[in-house]
Amino acid sequence: MEDHKMKGLARRVPLLAGSVLAVTIAVLSGCSTPPPPPPPPPPVVVIPPKPTPPMGAPEHMTVPAADANGVRHTVNSGISTPQAVWNLRSAYNVAALNCVEAQYLPILEGYKRFLKVYAKPLNTANREIDRSFQTQHKGREAIKARESYQTQVYNFFSLPPVDANFCQAAMDLTTELETVDPSQFETYAYTGLAKMEAPFKSFFDSYEQYRADLAAWEARYGNANITVRPTFEQQAQAGSQVLQQ
């Protein structure tokens, strides 16, 4: 009888030892350090479009600089009344030649009226400008100097990116001149010239802002080694295109 009990006890001991070993392994496993979490994915960098010149202008061009007070000096700055009269005539002439679309037809008729109604102050301005250049230059040099300056004026008002806004300014000028008496024309010349010049100054401001935006863009994105990952919206769009194929 005792032998039978001893044999049963012998069978239980290995089973008990195995259970204790399993519990010990489980406890030791629970005390081990878990592996570190995976590193977060790199941030998604969405590069904004590279700034482009306003109004289809070239990427590299020179615009008149502004002084410390924000005043932009052009061929129309600091000129005499006769020169303001003549520069207004030049600007209106450029508009009559370049603004040929149907909606701008009143400009040509307005320019023809302009030459007739203000013929006297225009002729006076022309003579005074000739005298002014002749006092500064001798003989043929006076003619060359005036022609050179006048070419600058025509080129200023012929800047292609500003065409549409310039033509609209000429349309406004055409309407406004109908109310200007010839006796008041010389005084009005500065006002009219400023109206014709305004679209160009606005463009110059826009172009300088473009250059500042471009410099900032290039400083941040131009030479950086950036991994660009698609945004959620781009991924969703790509998935949608795959499903549609």
mmCIF file of C-alpha atoms in Angstrom:
data_model
loop_
_atom_site.group_PDB
_atom_site.id
_atom_site.type_symbol
_atom_site.label_atom_id
_atom_site.label_comp_id
_atom_site.label_asym_id
_atom_site.label_seq_id
_atom_site.Cartn_x
_atom_site.Cartn_y
_atom_site.Cartn_z
ATOM 1 C CA MET A 1 0.000 0.000 0.000
ATOM 2 C CA GLU A 2 2.762 2.409 0.862
ATOM 3 C CA ASP A 3 4.586 1.495 -2.333
ATOM 4 C CA HIS A 4 1.512 2.421 -4.327
ATOM 5 C CA LYS A 5 1.302 5.837 -2.643
ATOM 6 C CA MET A 6 4.979 6.510 -3.228
ATOM 7 C CA LYS A 7 4.614 5.740 -6.940
ATOM 8 C CA GLY A 8 1.669 8.198 -7.221
ATOM 9 C CA LEU A 9 3.647 10.879 -5.452
ATOM 10 C CA ALA A 10 6.556 10.314 -7.792
ATOM 11 C CA ARG A 11 4.261 10.911 -10.762
ATOM 12 C CA ARG A 12 3.003 14.245 -9.310
ATOM 13 C CA VAL A 13 6.446 15.718 -8.578
ATOM 14 C CA PRO A 14 7.563 16.112 -12.218
ATOM 15 C CA LEU A 15 4.194 17.645 -13.095
ATOM 16 C CA LEU A 16 4.502 20.124 -10.251
ATOM 17 C CA ALA A 17 8.064 20.973 -11.214
ATOM 18 C CA GLY A 18 6.985 21.693 -14.791
ATOM 19 C CA SER A 19 4.223 24.035 -13.632
ATOM 20 C CA VAL A 20 6.601 25.976 -11.407
ATOM 21 C CA LEU A 21 9.050 26.338 -14.274
ATOM 22 C CA ALA A 22 6.333 27.667 -16.604
ATOM 23 C CA VAL A 23 5.195 30.225 -14.027
ATOM 24 C CA THR A 24 8.786 31.319 -13.450
ATOM 25 C CA ILE A 25 9.367 31.854 -17.187
ATOM 26 C CA ALA A 26 6.125 33.810 -17.457
ATOM 27 C CA VAL A 27 7.095 36.066 -14.551
ATOM 28 C CA LEU A 28 10.560 36.659 -15.977
ATOM 29 C CA SER A 29 9.069 37.438 -19.367
ATOM 30 C CA GLY A 30 6.727 40.002 -17.812
ATOM 31 C CA CYS A 31 9.673 41.771 -16.172
ATOM 32 C CA SER A 32 11.711 42.173 -19.418
ATOM 33 C CA THR A 33 12.052 45.674 -21.039
ATOM 34 C CA PRO A 34 9.689 46.085 -24.048
ATOM 35 C CA PRO A 35 11.271 47.159 -27.342
ATOM 36 C CA PRO A 36 11.239 50.922 -28.018
ATOM 37 C CA PRO A 37 8.444 52.233 -30.227
ATOM 38 C CA PRO A 38 9.319 52.862 -33.870
ATOM 39 C CA PRO A 39 10.447 56.420 -34.685
ATOM 40 C CA PRO A 40 7.723 58.738 -35.960
ATOM 41 C CA PRO A 41 7.583 59.225 -39.724
ATOM 42 C CA PRO A 42 9.284 62.358 -41.054
ATOM 43 C CA PRO A 43 6.969 65.366 -41.269
ATOM 44 C CA VAL A 44 5.215 65.906 -44.550
ATOM 45 C CA VAL A 45 6.672 68.940 -46.320
ATOM 46 C CA VAL A 46 4.381 70.579 -48.850
ATOM 47 C CA ILE A 47 6.386 73.009 -50.968
ATOM 48 C CA PRO A 48 4.267 75.930 -52.192
ATOM 49 C CA PRO A 49 4.532 76.874 -55.868
ATOM 50 C CA LYS A 50 7.530 78.953 -56.823
ATOM 51 C CA PRO A 51 6.509 82.642 -57.109
ATOM 52 C CA THR A 52 6.073 83.877 -60.659
ATOM 53 C CA PRO A 53 6.335 87.430 -62.046
ATOM 54 C CA PRO A 54 3.103 89.438 -62.101
ATOM 55 C CA MET A 55 1.136 89.965 -65.312
ATOM 56 C CA GLY A 56 3.329 87.621 -67.331
ATOM 57 C CA ALA A 57 6.423 89.793 -66.916
ATOM 58 C CA PRO A 58 9.896 88.302 -67.513
ATOM 59 C CA GLU A 59 11.735 86.782 -64.570
ATOM 60 C CA HIS A 60 14.507 89.358 -64.748
ATOM 61 C CA MET A 61 13.859 93.019 -65.389
ATOM 62 C CA THR A 62 14.785 96.367 -63.874
ATOM 63 C CA VAL A 63 12.114 98.607 -62.379
ATOM 64 C CA PRO A 64 12.526 102.205 -61.173
ATOM 65 C CA ALA A 65 13.659 102.264 -57.562
ATOM 66 C CA ALA A 66 11.715 103.874 -54.737
ATOM 67 C CA ASP A 67 13.412 106.277 -52.353
ATOM 68 C CA ALA A 68 13.347 106.194 -48.546
ATOM 69 C CA ASN A 69 9.898 107.786 -48.579
ATOM 70 C CA GLY A 70 8.503 105.172 -50.936
ATOM 71 C CA VAL A 71 8.409 107.585 -53.889
ATOM 72 C CA ARG A 72 9.288 105.825 -57.114
ATOM 73 C CA HIS A 73 11.250 108.025 -59.517
ATOM 74 C CA THR A 74 10.447 107.622 -63.214
ATOM 75 C CA VAL A 75 10.912 109.584 -66.441
ATOM 76 C CA ASN A 76 7.914 111.635 -65.310
ATOM 77 C CA SER A 77 9.401 112.722 -61.989
ATOM 78 C CA GLY A 78 10.471 116.317 -61.317
ATOM 79 C CA ILE A 79 9.564 117.632 -64.760
ATOM 80 C CA SER A 80 8.371 121.107 -65.798
ATOM 81 C CA THR A 81 4.803 121.923 -66.750
ATOM 82 C CA PRO A 82 5.607 121.987 -70.510
ATOM 83 C CA GLN A 83 7.269 118.580 -70.187
ATOM 84 C CA ALA A 84 4.268 117.234 -68.248
ATOM 85 C CA VAL A 85 2.016 118.444 -71.064
ATOM 86 C CA TRP A 86 4.199 116.766 -73.675
ATOM 87 C CA ASN A 87 4.618 113.540 -71.696
ATOM 88 C CA LEU A 88 0.854 113.325 -71.354
ATOM 89 C CA ARG A 89 0.616 113.714 -75.117
ATOM 90 C CA SER A 90 3.220 110.954 -75.548
ATOM 91 C CA ALA A 91 1.388 108.595 -73.195
ATOM 92 C CA TYR A 92 -1.922 109.222 -74.954
ATOM 93 C CA ASN A 93 -0.214 108.649 -78.310
ATOM 94 C CA VAL A 94 1.112 105.261 -77.158
ATOM 95 C CA ALA A 95 -2.387 104.307 -76.001
ATOM 96 C CA ALA A 96 -3.936 105.335 -79.319
ATOM 97 C CA LEU A 97 -1.425 103.144 -81.164
ATOM 98 C CA ASN A 98 -1.424 100.114 -78.860
ATOM 99 C CA CYS A 99 -4.963 99.891 -77.476
ATOM 100 C CA VAL A 100 -6.544 98.591 -80.672
ATOM 101 C CA GLU A 101 -9.082 96.110 -79.285
ATOM 102 C CA ALA A 102 -12.740 96.877 -79.953
ATOM 103 C CA GLN A 103 -13.489 97.947 -76.386
ATOM 104 C CA TYR A 104 -10.786 100.610 -76.623
ATOM 105 C CA LEU A 105 -11.980 102.306 -79.826
ATOM 106 C CA PRO A 106 -12.932 105.541 -77.967
ATOM 107 C CA ILE A 107 -9.211 106.098 -77.213
ATOM 108 C CA LEU A 108 -8.250 106.793 -80.820
ATOM 109 C CA GLU A 109 -11.147 109.200 -81.331
ATOM 110 C CA GLY A 110 -10.349 110.830 -78.002
ATOM 111 C CA TYR A 111 -6.716 111.286 -79.001
ATOM 112 C CA LYS A 112 -7.728 112.965 -82.268
ATOM 113 C CA ARG A 113 -9.968 115.313 -80.301
ATOM 114 C CA PHE A 114 -7.135 115.894 -77.816
ATOM 115 C CA LEU A 115 -4.792 117.123 -80.574
ATOM 116 C CA LYS A 116 -7.413 119.551 -81.907
ATOM 117 C CA VAL A 117 -8.893 120.925 -78.673
ATOM 118 C CA TYR A 118 -5.533 121.417 -76.953
ATOM 119 C CA ALA A 119 -3.477 122.355 -80.026
ATOM 120 C CA LYS A 120 -2.451 125.750 -78.617
ATOM 121 C CA PRO A 121 -1.071 124.583 -75.230
ATOM 122 C CA LEU A 122 0.551 121.594 -76.948
ATOM 123 C CA ASN A 123 2.379 123.836 -79.430
ATOM 124 C CA THR A 124 3.432 126.171 -76.643
ATOM 125 C CA ALA A 125 4.809 123.253 -74.613
ATOM 126 C CA ASN A 126 6.719 121.936 -77.633
ATOM 127 C CA ARG A 127 8.460 125.270 -78.216
ATOM 128 C CA GLU A 128 9.360 125.709 -74.542
ATOM 129 C CA ILE A 129 10.822 122.214 -74.353
ATOM 130 C CA ASP A 130 12.972 122.927 -77.410
ATOM 131 C CA ARG A 131 14.297 126.090 -75.770
ATOM 132 C CA SER A 132 14.988 124.211 -72.544
ATOM 133 C CA PHE A 133 17.107 121.566 -74.270
ATOM 134 C CA GLN A 134 18.894 124.222 -76.338
ATOM 135 C CA THR A 135 19.993 126.019 -73.180
ATOM 136 C CA GLN A 136 21.489 122.778 -71.844
ATOM 137 C CA HIS A 137 23.071 121.506 -75.085
ATOM 138 C CA LYS A 138 24.577 123.042 -78.191
ATOM 139 C CA GLY A 139 23.336 122.597 -81.751
ATOM 140 C CA ARG A 140 22.652 119.040 -82.793
ATOM 141 C CA GLU A 141 23.280 117.755 -79.253
ATOM 142 C CA ALA A 142 20.101 119.483 -78.081
ATOM 143 C CA ILE A 143 18.048 117.543 -80.635
ATOM 144 C CA LYS A 144 19.745 114.269 -79.681
ATOM 145 C CA ALA A 145 19.167 114.886 -75.979
ATOM 146 C CA ARG A 146 15.482 115.588 -76.469
ATOM 147 C CA GLU A 147 15.015 112.588 -78.750
ATOM 148 C CA SER A 148 16.814 110.353 -76.275
ATOM 149 C CA TYR A 149 14.618 111.506 -73.410
ATOM 150 C CA GLN A 150 11.474 111.201 -75.507
ATOM 151 C CA THR A 151 12.419 107.627 -76.430
ATOM 152 C CA GLN A 152 12.611 106.818 -72.723
ATOM 153 C CA VAL A 153 9.116 108.254 -72.253
ATOM 154 C CA TYR A 154 7.662 106.182 -75.099
ATOM 155 C CA ASN A 155 9.408 103.037 -73.860
ATOM 156 C CA PHE A 156 8.108 103.659 -70.349
ATOM 157 C CA PHE A 157 4.494 103.737 -71.531
ATOM 158 C CA SER A 158 4.974 100.738 -73.839
ATOM 159 C CA LEU A 159 5.744 98.125 -71.174
ATOM 160 C CA PRO A 160 3.789 95.021 -72.342
ATOM 161 C CA PRO A 161 2.742 93.560 -68.953
ATOM 162 C CA VAL A 162 0.857 96.777 -68.156
ATOM 163 C CA ASP A 163 -1.035 97.018 -71.460
ATOM 164 C CA ALA A 164 -4.506 96.120 -70.190
ATOM 165 C CA ASN A 165 -4.435 98.429 -67.166
ATOM 166 C CA PHE A 166 -2.807 101.187 -69.194
ATOM 167 C CA CYS A 167 -5.530 100.985 -71.837
ATOM 168 C CA GLN A 168 -8.175 101.244 -69.130
ATOM 169 C CA ALA A 169 -6.426 104.314 -67.742
ATOM 170 C CA ALA A 170 -6.476 105.819 -71.241
ATOM 171 C CA MET A 171 -10.206 105.092 -71.454
ATOM 172 C CA ASP A 172 -10.724 106.953 -68.170
ATOM 173 C CA LEU A 173 -8.563 109.820 -69.424
ATOM 174 C CA THR A 174 -10.612 110.045 -72.624
ATOM 175 C CA THR A 175 -13.789 110.491 -70.609
ATOM 176 C CA GLU A 176 -12.244 112.966 -68.179
ATOM 177 C CA LEU A 177 -10.724 115.192 -70.873
ATOM 178 C CA GLU A 178 -14.186 115.984 -72.170
ATOM 179 C CA THR A 179 -14.648 118.139 -69.077
ATOM 180 C CA VAL A 180 -11.253 119.921 -69.171
ATOM 181 C CA ASP A 181 -11.337 123.390 -70.689
ATOM 182 C CA PRO A 182 -8.295 124.306 -72.839
ATOM 183 C CA SER A 183 -7.525 127.186 -70.473
ATOM 184 C CA GLN A 184 -7.128 124.672 -67.636
ATOM 185 C CA PHE A 185 -5.238 122.051 -69.607
ATOM 186 C CA GLU A 186 -1.724 122.946 -68.455
ATOM 187 C CA THR A 187 -2.799 122.697 -64.830
ATOM 188 C CA TYR A 188 -4.583 119.421 -65.531
ATOM 189 C CA ALA A 189 -1.549 117.920 -67.304
ATOM 190 C CA TYR A 190 0.042 116.733 -64.046
ATOM 191 C CA THR A 191 -3.210 115.073 -62.973
ATOM 192 C CA GLY A 192 -3.707 113.389 -66.331
ATOM 193 C CA LEU A 193 -0.096 112.231 -66.469
ATOM 194 C CA ALA A 194 -0.351 110.744 -62.975
ATOM 195 C CA LYS A 195 -3.446 108.788 -64.044
ATOM 196 C CA MET A 196 -1.638 107.368 -67.067
ATOM 197 C CA GLU A 197 1.422 106.506 -64.982
ATOM 198 C CA ALA A 198 -0.470 104.878 -62.085
ATOM 199 C CA PRO A 199 -0.797 101.385 -63.673
ATOM 200 C CA PHE A 200 2.968 101.263 -64.180
ATOM 201 C CA LYS A 201 3.780 102.245 -60.610
ATOM 202 C CA SER A 202 1.347 99.610 -59.394
ATOM 203 C CA PHE A 203 3.082 97.040 -61.570
ATOM 204 C CA PHE A 204 6.499 98.067 -60.243
ATOM 205 C CA ASP A 205 5.238 97.557 -56.689
ATOM 206 C CA SER A 206 3.917 94.109 -57.625
ATOM 207 C CA TYR A 207 7.178 93.184 -59.300
ATOM 208 C CA GLU A 208 9.250 94.156 -56.281
ATOM 209 C CA GLN A 209 6.926 92.095 -54.076
ATOM 210 C CA TYR A 210 7.445 89.155 -56.452
ATOM 211 C CA ARG A 211 11.216 89.479 -56.089
ATOM 212 C CA ALA A 212 10.916 89.544 -52.291
ATOM 213 C CA ASP A 213 8.622 86.487 -52.330
ATOM 214 C CA LEU A 214 10.992 84.669 -54.697
ATOM 215 C CA ALA A 215 14.006 85.383 -52.479
ATOM 216 C CA ALA A 216 12.136 84.036 -49.451
ATOM 217 C CA TRP A 217 11.051 80.929 -51.367
ATOM 218 C CA GLU A 218 14.552 80.205 -52.625
ATOM 219 C CA ALA A 219 16.046 80.716 -49.159
ATOM 220 C CA ARG A 220 13.695 78.116 -47.707
ATOM 221 C CA TYR A 221 13.213 75.637 -50.525
ATOM 222 C CA GLY A 222 15.689 76.419 -53.288
ATOM 223 C CA ASN A 223 18.764 74.583 -51.971
ATOM 224 C CA ALA A 224 17.302 72.473 -49.158
ATOM 225 C CA ASN A 225 17.464 68.671 -49.224
ATOM 226 C CA ILE A 226 13.797 68.034 -48.502
ATOM 227 C CA THR A 227 11.920 64.762 -48.798
ATOM 228 C CA VAL A 228 8.543 65.614 -50.201
ATOM 229 C CA ARG A 229 5.749 63.235 -49.272
ATOM 230 C CA PRO A 230 2.259 63.381 -50.748
ATOM 231 C CA THR A 231 -0.416 64.980 -48.645
ATOM 232 C CA PHE A 232 -3.527 63.076 -47.585
ATOM 233 C CA GLU A 233 -5.495 64.800 -50.318
ATOM 234 C CA GLN A 234 -2.904 63.811 -52.933
ATOM 235 C CA GLN A 235 -2.939 60.203 -51.727
ATOM 236 C CA ALA A 236 -6.739 60.104 -51.852
ATOM 237 C CA GLN A 237 -6.709 61.565 -55.355
ATOM 238 C CA ALA A 238 -4.141 59.021 -56.522
ATOM 239 C CA GLY A 239 -6.225 56.170 -55.033
ATOM 240 C CA SER A 240 -9.329 57.441 -56.752
ATOM 241 C CA GLN A 241 -7.525 57.530 -60.097
ATOM 242 C CA VAL A 242 -6.352 53.916 -59.627
ATOM 243 C CA LEU A 243 -9.911 52.754 -58.909
ATOM 244 C CA GLN A 244 -11.184 54.495 -62.020
ATOM 245 C CA GLN A 245 -8.669 52.701 -64.268
#
